[in-house]
């Protein structure tokens, strides 16, 4: 298992390379945000950078070529246009078939029977071509080495993300904390540790990371595929003074970016919708009227959401937890605290009698199951932490700090059992 310290040793043996600032920062004021929107995509260095983080590189990179792939405009417009076409075609076929005389309906069926082998050949050819296209666009994730279908490139997906990025900047305009704020310095420090210690991961060192802290009570943090880290102060209040928990949470969010989960989700959504749209076309053609077709369409969409999309989302969250633990361990954070945030949220809900969303309706694993899964990973990543030469941890397990909350929940459940 390679740690960043080993990579530094390796770099000394090769030709010197120019250090590249990997983490750049905005001051949070409106003028800088406008500058960021205008120039980020072009790769222009932000004005007034704060403590650029050097990440050593093992090779000299020139400006990357734009890779071939699906046109961005096609990716953006495919879903709404295809749905509209499916409904129009389905209704058109239903109306055409309904007005067709009986003897002509028989003629249509005879035509299909006579030419069935041609249709089967066409379907088979299309299936084989798609199979080749699918296999040729399988790409491997870093760290977990999972293969997934990604037919468009990072450049294409980043072009799609640009609009979302501009929208976020406009939404939080006036709420960004300045770089002199302690909360900003804290997030910056934790992000620096993660980026520095994982510089041997190509996807980590290739990104232009930026940090923004937003004054907002929502408990949330997220990282865009382009490397923009957004942390809301509500999350900082929730984790308290623990940089260890914050380190894992940022590692988890950065993992989504490193693994290109956003691009994977968008692509799978589009191809899943392609199948659903074909089904929708048949549905609108076969149903006797528009009302029944609409209800059937809504029901089929719910089935797809519950049994395909949400399970896939939970799987990606678990993968990001695994990679987040990996990043945090190499950055010498105490990975034993990785589960504490989710267990604390679960116990707090129990104490307040708050109802939790059923797992099958959620895009994330249940908090208690998530904490249990992270606890099962702790021995593996404590070993990785030791291999990276990190300082020894204190003997006391920080997870014991939640013992009073656990006792309170157990007592409450005992009282509830006695009353029932």
mmCIF file with all atom_site columns, N, CA and C in Angstrom, residues 196-263:
data_model
loop_
_atom_site.group_PDB
_atom_site.id
_atom_site.type_symbol
_atom_site.label_atom_id
_atom_site.label_alt_id
_atom_site.label_comp_id
_atom_site.label_asym_id
_atom_site.label_entity_id
_atom_site.label_seq_id
_atom_site.pdbx_PDB_ins_code
_atom_site.Cartn_x
_atom_site.Cartn_y
_atom_site.Cartn_z
_atom_site.occupancy
_atom_site.B_iso_or_equiv
_atom_site.pdbx_formal_charge
_atom_site.auth_seq_id
_atom_site.auth_comp_id
_atom_site.auth_asym_id
_atom_site.auth_atom_id
_atom_site.pdbx_PDB_model_num
ATOM 1   N N  . UNK A 1 196 ? -2.635  16.692 0.546   1.00 0.00 ? 196 UNK A N  1
ATOM 2   C CA . UNK A 1 196 ? -1.198  16.431 0.633   1.00 0.00 ? 196 UNK A CA 1
ATOM 3   C C  . UNK A 1 196 ? -0.902  14.944 0.791   1.00 0.00 ? 196 UNK A C  1
ATOM 4   N N  . UNK A 1 197 ? -1.647  14.291 1.664   1.00 0.00 ? 197 UNK A N  1
ATOM 5   C CA . UNK A 1 197 ? -1.337  12.901 2.006   1.00 0.00 ? 197 UNK A CA 1
ATOM 6   C C  . UNK A 1 197 ? -1.777  11.916 0.946   1.00 0.00 ? 197 UNK A C  1
ATOM 7   N N  . UNK A 1 198 ? -2.612  12.344 0.022   1.00 0.00 ? 198 UNK A N  1
ATOM 8   C CA . UNK A 1 198 ? -3.107  11.444 -1.015  1.00 0.00 ? 198 UNK A CA 1
ATOM 9   C C  . UNK A 1 198 ? -2.701  11.907 -2.410  1.00 0.00 ? 198 UNK A C  1
ATOM 10  N N  . UNK A 1 199 ? -1.589  12.629 -2.492  1.00 0.00 ? 199 UNK A N  1
ATOM 11  C CA . UNK A 1 199 ? -1.124  13.156 -3.769  1.00 0.00 ? 199 UNK A CA 1
ATOM 12  C C  . UNK A 1 199 ? -0.677  12.099 -4.752  1.00 0.00 ? 199 UNK A C  1
ATOM 13  N N  . UNK A 1 200 ? -0.476  10.847 -4.281  1.00 0.00 ? 200 UNK A N  1
ATOM 14  C CA . UNK A 1 200 ? -0.085  9.782  -5.201  1.00 0.00 ? 200 UNK A CA 1
ATOM 15  C C  . UNK A 1 200 ? -1.276  9.270  -6.008  1.00 0.00 ? 200 UNK A C  1
ATOM 16  N N  . UNK A 1 201 ? -2.492  9.663  -5.631  1.00 0.00 ? 201 UNK A N  1
ATOM 17  C CA . UNK A 1 201 ? -3.686  9.293  -6.394  1.00 0.00 ? 201 UNK A CA 1
ATOM 18  C C  . UNK A 1 201 ? -3.835  10.296 -7.533  1.00 0.00 ? 201 UNK A C  1
ATOM 19  N N  . UNK A 1 202 ? -3.777  9.816  -8.757  1.00 0.00 ? 202 UNK A N  1
ATOM 20  C CA . UNK A 1 202 ? -3.776  10.701 -9.917  1.00 0.00 ? 202 UNK A CA 1
ATOM 21  C C  . UNK A 1 202 ? -4.992  11.623 -9.925  1.00 0.00 ? 202 UNK A C  1
ATOM 22  N N  . UNK A 1 203 ? -6.156  11.066 -9.626  1.00 0.00 ? 203 UNK A N  1
ATOM 23  C CA . UNK A 1 203 ? -7.378  11.877 -9.638  1.00 0.00 ? 203 UNK A CA 1
ATOM 24  C C  . UNK A 1 203 ? -7.347  12.969 -8.582  1.00 0.00 ? 203 UNK A C  1
ATOM 25  N N  . UNK A 1 204 ? -6.597  12.764 -7.514  1.00 0.00 ? 204 UNK A N  1
ATOM 26  C CA . UNK A 1 204 ? -6.478  13.789 -6.477  1.00 0.00 ? 204 UNK A CA 1
ATOM 27  C C  . UNK A 1 204 ? -5.555  14.907 -6.928  1.00 0.00 ? 204 UNK A C  1
ATOM 28  N N  . UNK A 1 205 ? -4.389  14.566 -7.468  1.00 0.00 ? 205 UNK A N  1
ATOM 29  C CA . UNK A 1 205 ? -3.401  15.588 -7.835  1.00 0.00 ? 205 UNK A CA 1
ATOM 30  C C  . UNK A 1 205 ? -3.767  16.319 -9.121  1.00 0.00 ? 205 UNK A C  1
ATOM 31  N N  . UNK A 1 206 ? -4.636  15.737 -9.936  1.00 0.00 ? 206 UNK A N  1
ATOM 32  C CA . UNK A 1 206 ? -5.018  16.376 -11.194 1.00 0.00 ? 206 UNK A CA 1
ATOM 33  C C  . UNK A 1 206 ? -6.053  17.487 -11.014 1.00 0.00 ? 206 UNK A C  1
ATOM 34  N N  . UNK A 1 207 ? -6.772  17.468 -9.919  1.00 0.00 ? 207 UNK A N  1
ATOM 35  C CA . UNK A 1 207 ? -7.863  18.434 -9.744  1.00 0.00 ? 207 UNK A CA 1
ATOM 36  C C  . UNK A 1 207 ? -7.357  19.757 -9.209  1.00 0.00 ? 207 UNK A C  1
ATOM 37  N N  . UNK A 1 208 ? -8.086  20.818 -9.548  1.00 0.00 ? 208 UNK A N  1
ATOM 38  C CA . UNK A 1 208 ? -7.824  22.142 -8.996  1.00 0.00 ? 208 UNK A CA 1
ATOM 39  C C  . UNK A 1 208 ? -8.807  22.350 -7.831  1.00 0.00 ? 208 UNK A C  1
ATOM 40  N N  . UNK A 1 209 ? -8.366  22.014 -6.636  1.00 0.00 ? 209 UNK A N  1
ATOM 41  C CA . UNK A 1 209 ? -9.250  22.052 -5.469  1.00 0.00 ? 209 UNK A CA 1
ATOM 42  C C  . UNK A 1 209 ? -9.439  23.481 -4.974  1.00 0.00 ? 209 UNK A C  1
ATOM 43  N N  . UNK A 1 210 ? -10.658 23.825 -4.602  1.00 0.00 ? 210 UNK A N  1
ATOM 44  C CA . UNK A 1 210 ? -10.939 25.118 -3.968  1.00 0.00 ? 210 UNK A CA 1
ATOM 45  C C  . UNK A 1 210 ? -11.798 24.871 -2.743  1.00 0.00 ? 210 UNK A C  1
ATOM 46  N N  . UNK A 1 211 ? -11.737 25.788 -1.801  1.00 0.00 ? 211 UNK A N  1
ATOM 47  C CA . UNK A 1 211 ? -12.489 25.664 -0.545  1.00 0.00 ? 211 UNK A CA 1
ATOM 48  C C  . UNK A 1 211 ? -13.394 26.866 -0.368  1.00 0.00 ? 211 UNK A C  1
ATOM 49  N N  . UNK A 1 212 ? -14.639 26.619 0.020   1.00 0.00 ? 212 UNK A N  1
ATOM 50  C CA . UNK A 1 212 ? -15.580 27.693 0.362   1.00 0.00 ? 212 UNK A CA 1
ATOM 51  C C  . UNK A 1 212 ? -16.394 27.243 1.563   1.00 0.00 ? 212 UNK A C  1
ATOM 52  N N  . UNK A 1 213 ? -16.515 28.117 2.549   1.00 0.00 ? 213 UNK A N  1
ATOM 53  C CA . UNK A 1 213 ? -17.320 27.841 3.745   1.00 0.00 ? 213 UNK A CA 1
ATOM 54  C C  . UNK A 1 213 ? -18.501 28.795 3.740   1.00 0.00 ? 213 UNK A C  1
ATOM 55  N N  . UNK A 1 214 ? -19.699 28.239 3.889   1.00 0.00 ? 214 UNK A N  1
ATOM 56  C CA . UNK A 1 214 ? -20.934 29.007 3.760   1.00 0.00 ? 214 UNK A CA 1
ATOM 57  C C  . UNK A 1 214 ? -21.613 29.136 5.120   1.00 0.00 ? 214 UNK A C  1
ATOM 58  N N  . UNK A 1 215 ? -22.034 30.363 5.451   1.00 0.00 ? 215 UNK A N  1
ATOM 59  C CA . UNK A 1 215 ? -22.783 30.585 6.680   1.00 0.00 ? 215 UNK A CA 1
ATOM 60  C C  . UNK A 1 215 ? -24.217 30.110 6.472   1.00 0.00 ? 215 UNK A C  1
ATOM 61  N N  . UNK A 1 216 ? -24.497 28.895 6.902   1.00 0.00 ? 216 UNK A N  1
ATOM 62  C CA . UNK A 1 216 ? -25.816 28.298 6.704   1.00 0.00 ? 216 UNK A CA 1
ATOM 63  C C  . UNK A 1 216 ? -26.005 27.218 7.760   1.00 0.00 ? 216 UNK A C  1
ATOM 64  N N  . UNK A 1 217 ? -27.202 27.146 8.343   1.00 0.00 ? 217 UNK A N  1
ATOM 65  C CA . UNK A 1 217 ? -27.451 26.196 9.427   1.00 0.00 ? 217 UNK A CA 1
ATOM 66  C C  . UNK A 1 217 ? -27.668 24.774 8.945   1.00 0.00 ? 217 UNK A C  1
ATOM 67  N N  . UNK A 1 218 ? -27.810 24.559 7.654   1.00 0.00 ? 218 UNK A N  1
ATOM 68  C CA . UNK A 1 218 ? -28.015 23.215 7.118   1.00 0.00 ? 218 UNK A CA 1
ATOM 69  C C  . UNK A 1 218 ? -26.790 22.354 7.390   1.00 0.00 ? 218 UNK A C  1
ATOM 70  N N  . UNK A 1 219 ? -27.024 21.114 7.850   1.00 0.00 ? 219 UNK A N  1
ATOM 71  C CA . UNK A 1 219 ? -25.925 20.186 8.121   1.00 0.00 ? 219 UNK A CA 1
ATOM 72  C C  . UNK A 1 219 ? -25.555 19.511 6.802   1.00 0.00 ? 219 UNK A C  1
ATOM 73  N N  . UNK A 1 220 ? -24.542 20.067 6.140   1.00 0.00 ? 220 UNK A N  1
ATOM 74  C CA . UNK A 1 220 ? -24.210 19.536 4.814   1.00 0.00 ? 220 UNK A CA 1
ATOM 75  C C  . UNK A 1 220 ? -22.813 19.977 4.391   1.00 0.00 ? 220 UNK A C  1
ATOM 76  N N  . UNK A 1 221 ? -22.229 19.165 3.547   1.00 0.00 ? 221 UNK A N  1
ATOM 77  C CA . UNK A 1 221 ? -20.984 19.495 2.849   1.00 0.00 ? 221 UNK A CA 1
ATOM 78  C C  . UNK A 1 221 ? -21.023 18.729 1.537   1.00 0.00 ? 221 UNK A C  1
ATOM 79  N N  . UNK A 1 222 ? -20.436 19.293 0.503   1.00 0.00 ? 222 UNK A N  1
ATOM 80  C CA . UNK A 1 222 ? -20.423 18.605 -0.776  1.00 0.00 ? 222 UNK A CA 1
ATOM 81  C C  . UNK A 1 222 ? -19.230 19.084 -1.596  1.00 0.00 ? 222 UNK A C  1
ATOM 82  N N  . UNK A 1 223 ? -18.815 18.241 -2.522  1.00 0.00 ? 223 UNK A N  1
ATOM 83  C CA . UNK A 1 223 ? -17.680 18.546 -3.396  1.00 0.00 ? 223 UNK A CA 1
ATOM 84  C C  . UNK A 1 223 ? -18.128 18.307 -4.826  1.00 0.00 ? 223 UNK A C  1
ATOM 85  N N  . UNK A 1 224 ? -17.993 19.302 -5.669  1.00 0.00 ? 224 UNK A N  1
ATOM 86  C CA . UNK A 1 224 ? -18.360 19.156 -7.073  1.00 0.00 ? 224 UNK A CA 1
ATOM 87  C C  . UNK A 1 224 ? -17.302 18.324 -7.799  1.00 0.00 ? 224 UNK A C  1
ATOM 88  N N  . UNK A 1 225 ? -17.669 17.697 -8.895  1.00 0.00 ? 225 UNK A N  1
ATOM 89  C CA . UNK A 1 225 ? -16.704 16.886 -9.643  1.00 0.00 ? 225 UNK A CA 1
ATOM 90  C C  . UNK A 1 225 ? -15.470 17.671 -10.088 1.00 0.00 ? 225 UNK A C  1
ATOM 91  N N  . UNK A 1 226 ? -15.601 18.980 -10.186 1.00 0.00 ? 226 UNK A N  1
ATOM 92  C CA . UNK A 1 226 ? -14.478 19.820 -10.598 1.00 0.00 ? 226 UNK A CA 1
ATOM 93  C C  . UNK A 1 226 ? -13.518 20.135 -9.445  1.00 0.00 ? 226 UNK A C  1
ATOM 94  N N  . UNK A 1 227 ? -13.837 19.678 -8.226  1.00 0.00 ? 227 UNK A N  1
ATOM 95  C CA . UNK A 1 227 ? -12.937 19.875 -7.096  1.00 0.00 ? 227 UNK A CA 1
ATOM 96  C C  . UNK A 1 227 ? -13.287 21.025 -6.180  1.00 0.00 ? 227 UNK A C  1
ATOM 97  N N  . UNK A 1 228 ? -14.459 21.631 -6.342  1.00 0.00 ? 228 UNK A N  1
ATOM 98  C CA . UNK A 1 228 ? -14.869 22.736 -5.472  1.00 0.00 ? 228 UNK A CA 1
ATOM 99  C C  . UNK A 1 228 ? -15.498 22.174 -4.195  1.00 0.00 ? 228 UNK A C  1
ATOM 100 N N  . UNK A 1 229 ? -14.871 22.469 -3.062  1.00 0.00 ? 229 UNK A N  1
ATOM 101 C CA . UNK A 1 229 ? -15.323 21.972 -1.760  1.00 0.00 ? 229 UNK A CA 1
ATOM 102 C C  . UNK A 1 229 ? -16.194 23.035 -1.102  1.00 0.00 ? 229 UNK A C  1
ATOM 103 N N  . UNK A 1 230 ? -17.426 22.671 -0.764  1.00 0.00 ? 230 UNK A N  1
ATOM 104 C CA . UNK A 1 230 ? -18.353 23.568 -0.067  1.00 0.00 ? 230 UNK A CA 1
ATOM 105 C C  . UNK A 1 230 ? -18.716 22.937 1.278   1.00 0.00 ? 230 UNK A C  1
ATOM 106 N N  . UNK A 1 231 ? -18.503 23.689 2.347   1.00 0.00 ? 231 UNK A N  1
ATOM 107 C CA . UNK A 1 231 ? -18.862 23.224 3.691   1.00 0.00 ? 231 UNK A CA 1
ATOM 108 C C  . UNK A 1 231 ? -19.773 24.257 4.321   1.00 0.00 ? 231 UNK A C  1
ATOM 109 N N  . UNK A 1 232 ? -20.906 23.814 4.834   1.00 0.00 ? 232 UNK A N  1
ATOM 110 C CA . UNK A 1 232 ? -21.849 24.706 5.498   1.00 0.00 ? 232 UNK A CA 1
ATOM 111 C C  . UNK A 1 232 ? -21.581 24.696 7.000   1.00 0.00 ? 232 UNK A C  1
ATOM 112 N N  . UNK A 1 233 ? -21.733 25.851 7.634   1.00 0.00 ? 233 UNK A N  1
ATOM 113 C CA . UNK A 1 233 ? -21.383 25.959 9.052   1.00 0.00 ? 233 UNK A CA 1
ATOM 114 C C  . UNK A 1 233 ? -22.255 25.074 9.929   1.00 0.00 ? 233 UNK A C  1
ATOM 115 N N  . UNK A 1 234 ? -23.441 24.699 9.449   1.00 0.00 ? 234 UNK A N  1
ATOM 116 C CA . UNK A 1 234 ? -24.282 23.791 10.225  1.00 0.00 ? 234 UNK A CA 1
ATOM 117 C C  . UNK A 1 234 ? -23.594 22.456 10.458  1.00 0.00 ? 234 UNK A C  1
ATOM 118 N N  . UNK A 1 235 ? -22.820 21.987 9.485   1.00 0.00 ? 235 UNK A N  1
ATOM 119 C CA . UNK A 1 235 ? -22.076 20.748 9.659   1.00 0.00 ? 235 UNK A CA 1
ATOM 120 C C  . UNK A 1 235 ? -20.954 20.928 10.675  1.00 0.00 ? 235 UNK A C  1
ATOM 121 N N  . UNK A 1 236 ? -20.263 22.067 10.615  1.00 0.00 ? 236 UNK A N  1
ATOM 122 C CA . UNK A 1 236 ? -19.176 22.318 11.561  1.00 0.00 ? 236 UNK A CA 1
ATOM 123 C C  . UNK A 1 236 ? -19.710 22.361 12.988  1.00 0.00 ? 236 UNK A C  1
ATOM 124 N N  . UNK A 1 237 ? -20.890 22.941 13.179  1.00 0.00 ? 237 UNK A N  1
ATOM 125 C CA . UNK A 1 237 ? -21.490 22.957 14.513  1.00 0.00 ? 237 UNK A CA 1
ATOM 126 C C  . UNK A 1 237 ? -21.831 21.551 14.981  1.00 0.00 ? 237 UNK A C  1
ATOM 127 N N  . UNK A 1 238 ? -22.252 20.695 14.037  1.00 0.00 ? 238 UNK A N  1
ATOM 128 C CA . UNK A 1 238 ? -22.676 19.340 14.391  1.00 0.00 ? 238 UNK A CA 1
ATOM 129 C C  . UNK A 1 238 ? -21.501 18.470 14.815  1.00 0.00 ? 238 UNK A C  1
ATOM 130 N N  . UNK A 1 239 ? -20.366 18.576 14.102  1.00 0.00 ? 239 UNK A N  1
ATOM 131 C CA . UNK A 1 239 ? -19.215 17.732 14.439  1.00 0.00 ? 239 UNK A CA 1
ATOM 132 C C  . UNK A 1 239 ? -18.420 18.311 15.603  1.00 0.00 ? 239 UNK A C  1
ATOM 133 N N  . UNK A 1 240 ? -18.709 19.545 16.018  1.00 0.00 ? 240 UNK A N  1
ATOM 134 C CA . UNK A 1 240 ? -18.002 20.147 17.141  1.00 0.00 ? 240 UNK A CA 1
ATOM 135 C C  . UNK A 1 240 ? -16.559 20.435 16.798  1.00 0.00 ? 240 UNK A C  1
ATOM 136 N N  . UNK A 1 241 ? -15.687 20.197 17.765  1.00 0.00 ? 241 UNK A N  1
ATOM 137 C CA . UNK A 1 241 ? -14.283 20.556 17.600  1.00 0.00 ? 241 UNK A CA 1
ATOM 138 C C  . UNK A 1 241 ? -13.452 19.435 16.991  1.00 0.00 ? 241 UNK A C  1
ATOM 139 N N  . UNK A 1 242 ? -14.073 18.338 16.606  1.00 0.00 ? 242 UNK A N  1
ATOM 140 C CA . UNK A 1 242 ? -13.328 17.172 16.145  1.00 0.00 ? 242 UNK A CA 1
ATOM 141 C C  . UNK A 1 242 ? -12.904 17.312 14.684  1.00 0.00 ? 242 UNK A C  1
ATOM 142 N N  . UNK A 1 243 ? -11.612 17.531 14.469  1.00 0.00 ? 243 UNK A N  1
ATOM 143 C CA . UNK A 1 243 ? -11.079 17.520 13.106  1.00 0.00 ? 243 UNK A CA 1
ATOM 144 C C  . UNK A 1 243 ? -11.075 16.111 12.532  1.00 0.00 ? 243 UNK A C  1
ATOM 145 N N  . UNK A 1 244 ? -11.075 15.105 13.403  1.00 0.00 ? 244 UNK A N  1
ATOM 146 C CA . UNK A 1 244 ? -11.048 13.723 12.935  1.00 0.00 ? 244 UNK A CA 1
ATOM 147 C C  . UNK A 1 244 ? -12.347 13.386 12.200  1.00 0.00 ? 244 UNK A C  1
ATOM 148 N N  . UNK A 1 245 ? -13.474 13.764 12.783  1.00 0.00 ? 245 UNK A N  1
ATOM 149 C CA . UNK A 1 245 ? -14.756 13.516 12.118  1.00 0.00 ? 245 UNK A CA 1
ATOM 150 C C  . UNK A 1 245 ? -14.879 14.351 10.852  1.00 0.00 ? 245 UNK A C  1
ATOM 151 N N  . UNK A 1 246 ? -14.462 15.603 10.934  1.00 0.00 ? 246 UNK A N  1
ATOM 152 C CA . UNK A 1 246 ? -14.516 16.463 9.757   1.00 0.00 ? 246 UNK A CA 1
ATOM 153 C C  . UNK A 1 246 ? -13.626 15.920 8.655   1.00 0.00 ? 246 UNK A C  1
ATOM 154 N N  . UNK A 1 247 ? -12.472 15.367 9.035   1.00 0.00 ? 247 UNK A N  1
ATOM 155 C CA . UNK A 1 247 ? -11.565 14.795 8.048   1.00 0.00 ? 247 UNK A CA 1
ATOM 156 C C  . UNK A 1 247 ? -12.204 13.646 7.291   1.00 0.00 ? 247 UNK A C  1
ATOM 157 N N  . UNK A 1 248 ? -12.938 12.784 8.009   1.00 0.00 ? 248 UNK A N  1
ATOM 158 C CA . UNK A 1 248 ? -13.607 11.679 7.318   1.00 0.00 ? 248 UNK A CA 1
ATOM 159 C C  . UNK A 1 248 ? -14.733 12.194 6.432   1.00 0.00 ? 248 UNK A C  1
ATOM 160 N N  . UNK A 1 249 ? -15.523 13.147 6.925   1.00 0.00 ? 249 UNK A N  1
ATOM 161 C CA . UNK A 1 249 ? -16.660 13.650 6.139   1.00 0.00 ? 249 UNK A CA 1
ATOM 162 C C  . UNK A 1 249 ? -16.161 14.318 4.857   1.00 0.00 ? 249 UNK A C  1
ATOM 163 N N  . UNK A 1 250 ? -15.123 15.137 4.959   1.00 0.00 ? 250 UNK A N  1
ATOM 164 C CA . UNK A 1 250 ? -14.558 15.739 3.746   1.00 0.00 ? 250 UNK A CA 1
ATOM 165 C C  . UNK A 1 250 ? -13.953 14.671 2.841   1.00 0.00 ? 250 UNK A C  1
ATOM 166 N N  . UNK A 1 251 ? -13.321 13.665 3.442   1.00 0.00 ? 251 UNK A N  1
ATOM 167 C CA . UNK A 1 251 ? -12.778 12.572 2.648   1.00 0.00 ? 251 UNK A CA 1
ATOM 168 C C  . UNK A 1 251 ? -13.873 11.834 1.895   1.00 0.00 ? 251 UNK A C  1
ATOM 169 N N  . UNK A 1 252 ? -15.012 11.639 2.551   1.00 0.00 ? 252 UNK A N  1
ATOM 170 C CA . UNK A 1 252 ? -16.165 10.992 1.907   1.00 0.00 ? 252 UNK A CA 1
ATOM 171 C C  . UNK A 1 252 ? -16.659 11.820 0.721   1.00 0.00 ? 252 UNK A C  1
ATOM 172 N N  . UNK A 1 253 ? -16.801 13.122 0.929   1.00 0.00 ? 253 UNK A N  1
ATOM 173 C CA . UNK A 1 253 ? -17.304 13.977 -0.162  1.00 0.00 ? 253 UNK A CA 1
ATOM 174 C C  . UNK A 1 253 ? -16.282 14.091 -1.289  1.00 0.00 ? 253 UNK A C  1
ATOM 175 N N  . UNK A 1 254 ? -15.020 14.165 -0.945  1.00 0.00 ? 254 UNK A N  1
ATOM 176 C CA . UNK A 1 254 ? -13.988 14.211 -1.983  1.00 0.00 ? 254 UNK A CA 1
ATOM 177 C C  . UNK A 1 254 ? -13.935 12.887 -2.745  1.00 0.00 ? 254 UNK A C  1
ATOM 178 N N  . UNK A 1 255 ? -14.260 11.791 -2.067  1.00 0.00 ? 255 UNK A N  1
ATOM 179 C CA . UNK A 1 255 ? -14.272 10.490 -2.722  1.00 0.00 ? 255 UNK A CA 1
ATOM 180 C C  . UNK A 1 255 ? -15.308 10.455 -3.845  1.00 0.00 ? 255 UNK A C  1
ATOM 181 N N  . UNK A 1 256 ? -16.471 11.080 -3.618  1.00 0.00 ? 256 UNK A N  1
ATOM 182 C CA . UNK A 1 256 ? -17.469 11.144 -4.686  1.00 0.00 ? 256 UNK A CA 1
ATOM 183 C C  . UNK A 1 256 ? -16.873 11.794 -5.939  1.00 0.00 ? 256 UNK A C  1
ATOM 184 N N  . UNK A 1 257 ? -16.064 12.829 -5.732  1.00 0.00 ? 257 UNK A N  1
ATOM 185 C CA . UNK A 1 257 ? -15.446 13.527 -6.856  1.00 0.00 ? 257 UNK A CA 1
ATOM 186 C C  . UNK A 1 257 ? -14.361 12.679 -7.503  1.00 0.00 ? 257 UNK A C  1
ATOM 187 N N  . UNK A 1 258 ? -13.522 12.040 -6.686  1.00 0.00 ? 258 UNK A N  1
ATOM 188 C CA . UNK A 1 258 ? -12.436 11.219 -7.219  1.00 0.00 ? 258 UNK A CA 1
ATOM 189 C C  . UNK A 1 258 ? -12.968 10.022 -8.003  1.00 0.00 ? 258 UNK A C  1
ATOM 190 N N  . UNK A 1 259 ? -14.085 9.470  -7.547  1.00 0.00 ? 259 UNK A N  1
ATOM 191 C CA . UNK A 1 259 ? -14.653 8.276  -8.180  1.00 0.00 ? 259 UNK A CA 1
ATOM 192 C C  . UNK A 1 259 ? -15.597 8.613  -9.326  1.00 0.00 ? 259 UNK A C  1
ATOM 193 N N  . UNK A 1 260 ? -15.787 9.908  -9.589  1.00 0.00 ? 260 UNK A N  1
ATOM 194 C CA . UNK A 1 260 ? -16.699 10.358 -10.660 1.00 0.00 ? 260 UNK A CA 1
ATOM 195 C C  . UNK A 1 260 ? -18.098 9.780  -10.485 1.00 0.00 ? 260 UNK A C  1
ATOM 196 N N  . UNK A 1 261 ? -18.571 9.764  -9.243  1.00 0.00 ? 261 UNK A N  1
ATOM 197 C CA . UNK A 1 261 ? -19.907 9.234  -8.978  1.00 0.00 ? 261 UNK A CA 1
ATOM 198 C C  . UNK A 1 261 ? -20.984 10.067 -9.661  1.00 0.00 ? 261 UNK A C  1
ATOM 199 N N  . UNK A 1 262 ? -20.768 11.372 -9.751  1.00 0.00 ? 262 UNK A N  1
ATOM 200 C CA . UNK A 1 262 ? -21.756 12.223 -10.398 1.00 0.00 ? 262 UNK A CA 1
ATOM 201 C C  . UNK A 1 262 ? -21.922 11.857 -11.863 1.00 0.00 ? 262 UNK A C  1
ATOM 202 N N  . UNK A 1 263 ? -20.795 11.686 -12.555 1.00 0.00 ? 263 UNK A N  1
ATOM 203 C CA . UNK A 1 263 ? -20.860 11.315 -13.972 1.00 0.00 ? 263 UNK A CA 1
ATOM 204 C C  . UNK A 1 263 ? -21.483 9.939  -14.146 1.00 0.00 ? 263 UNK A C  1
#
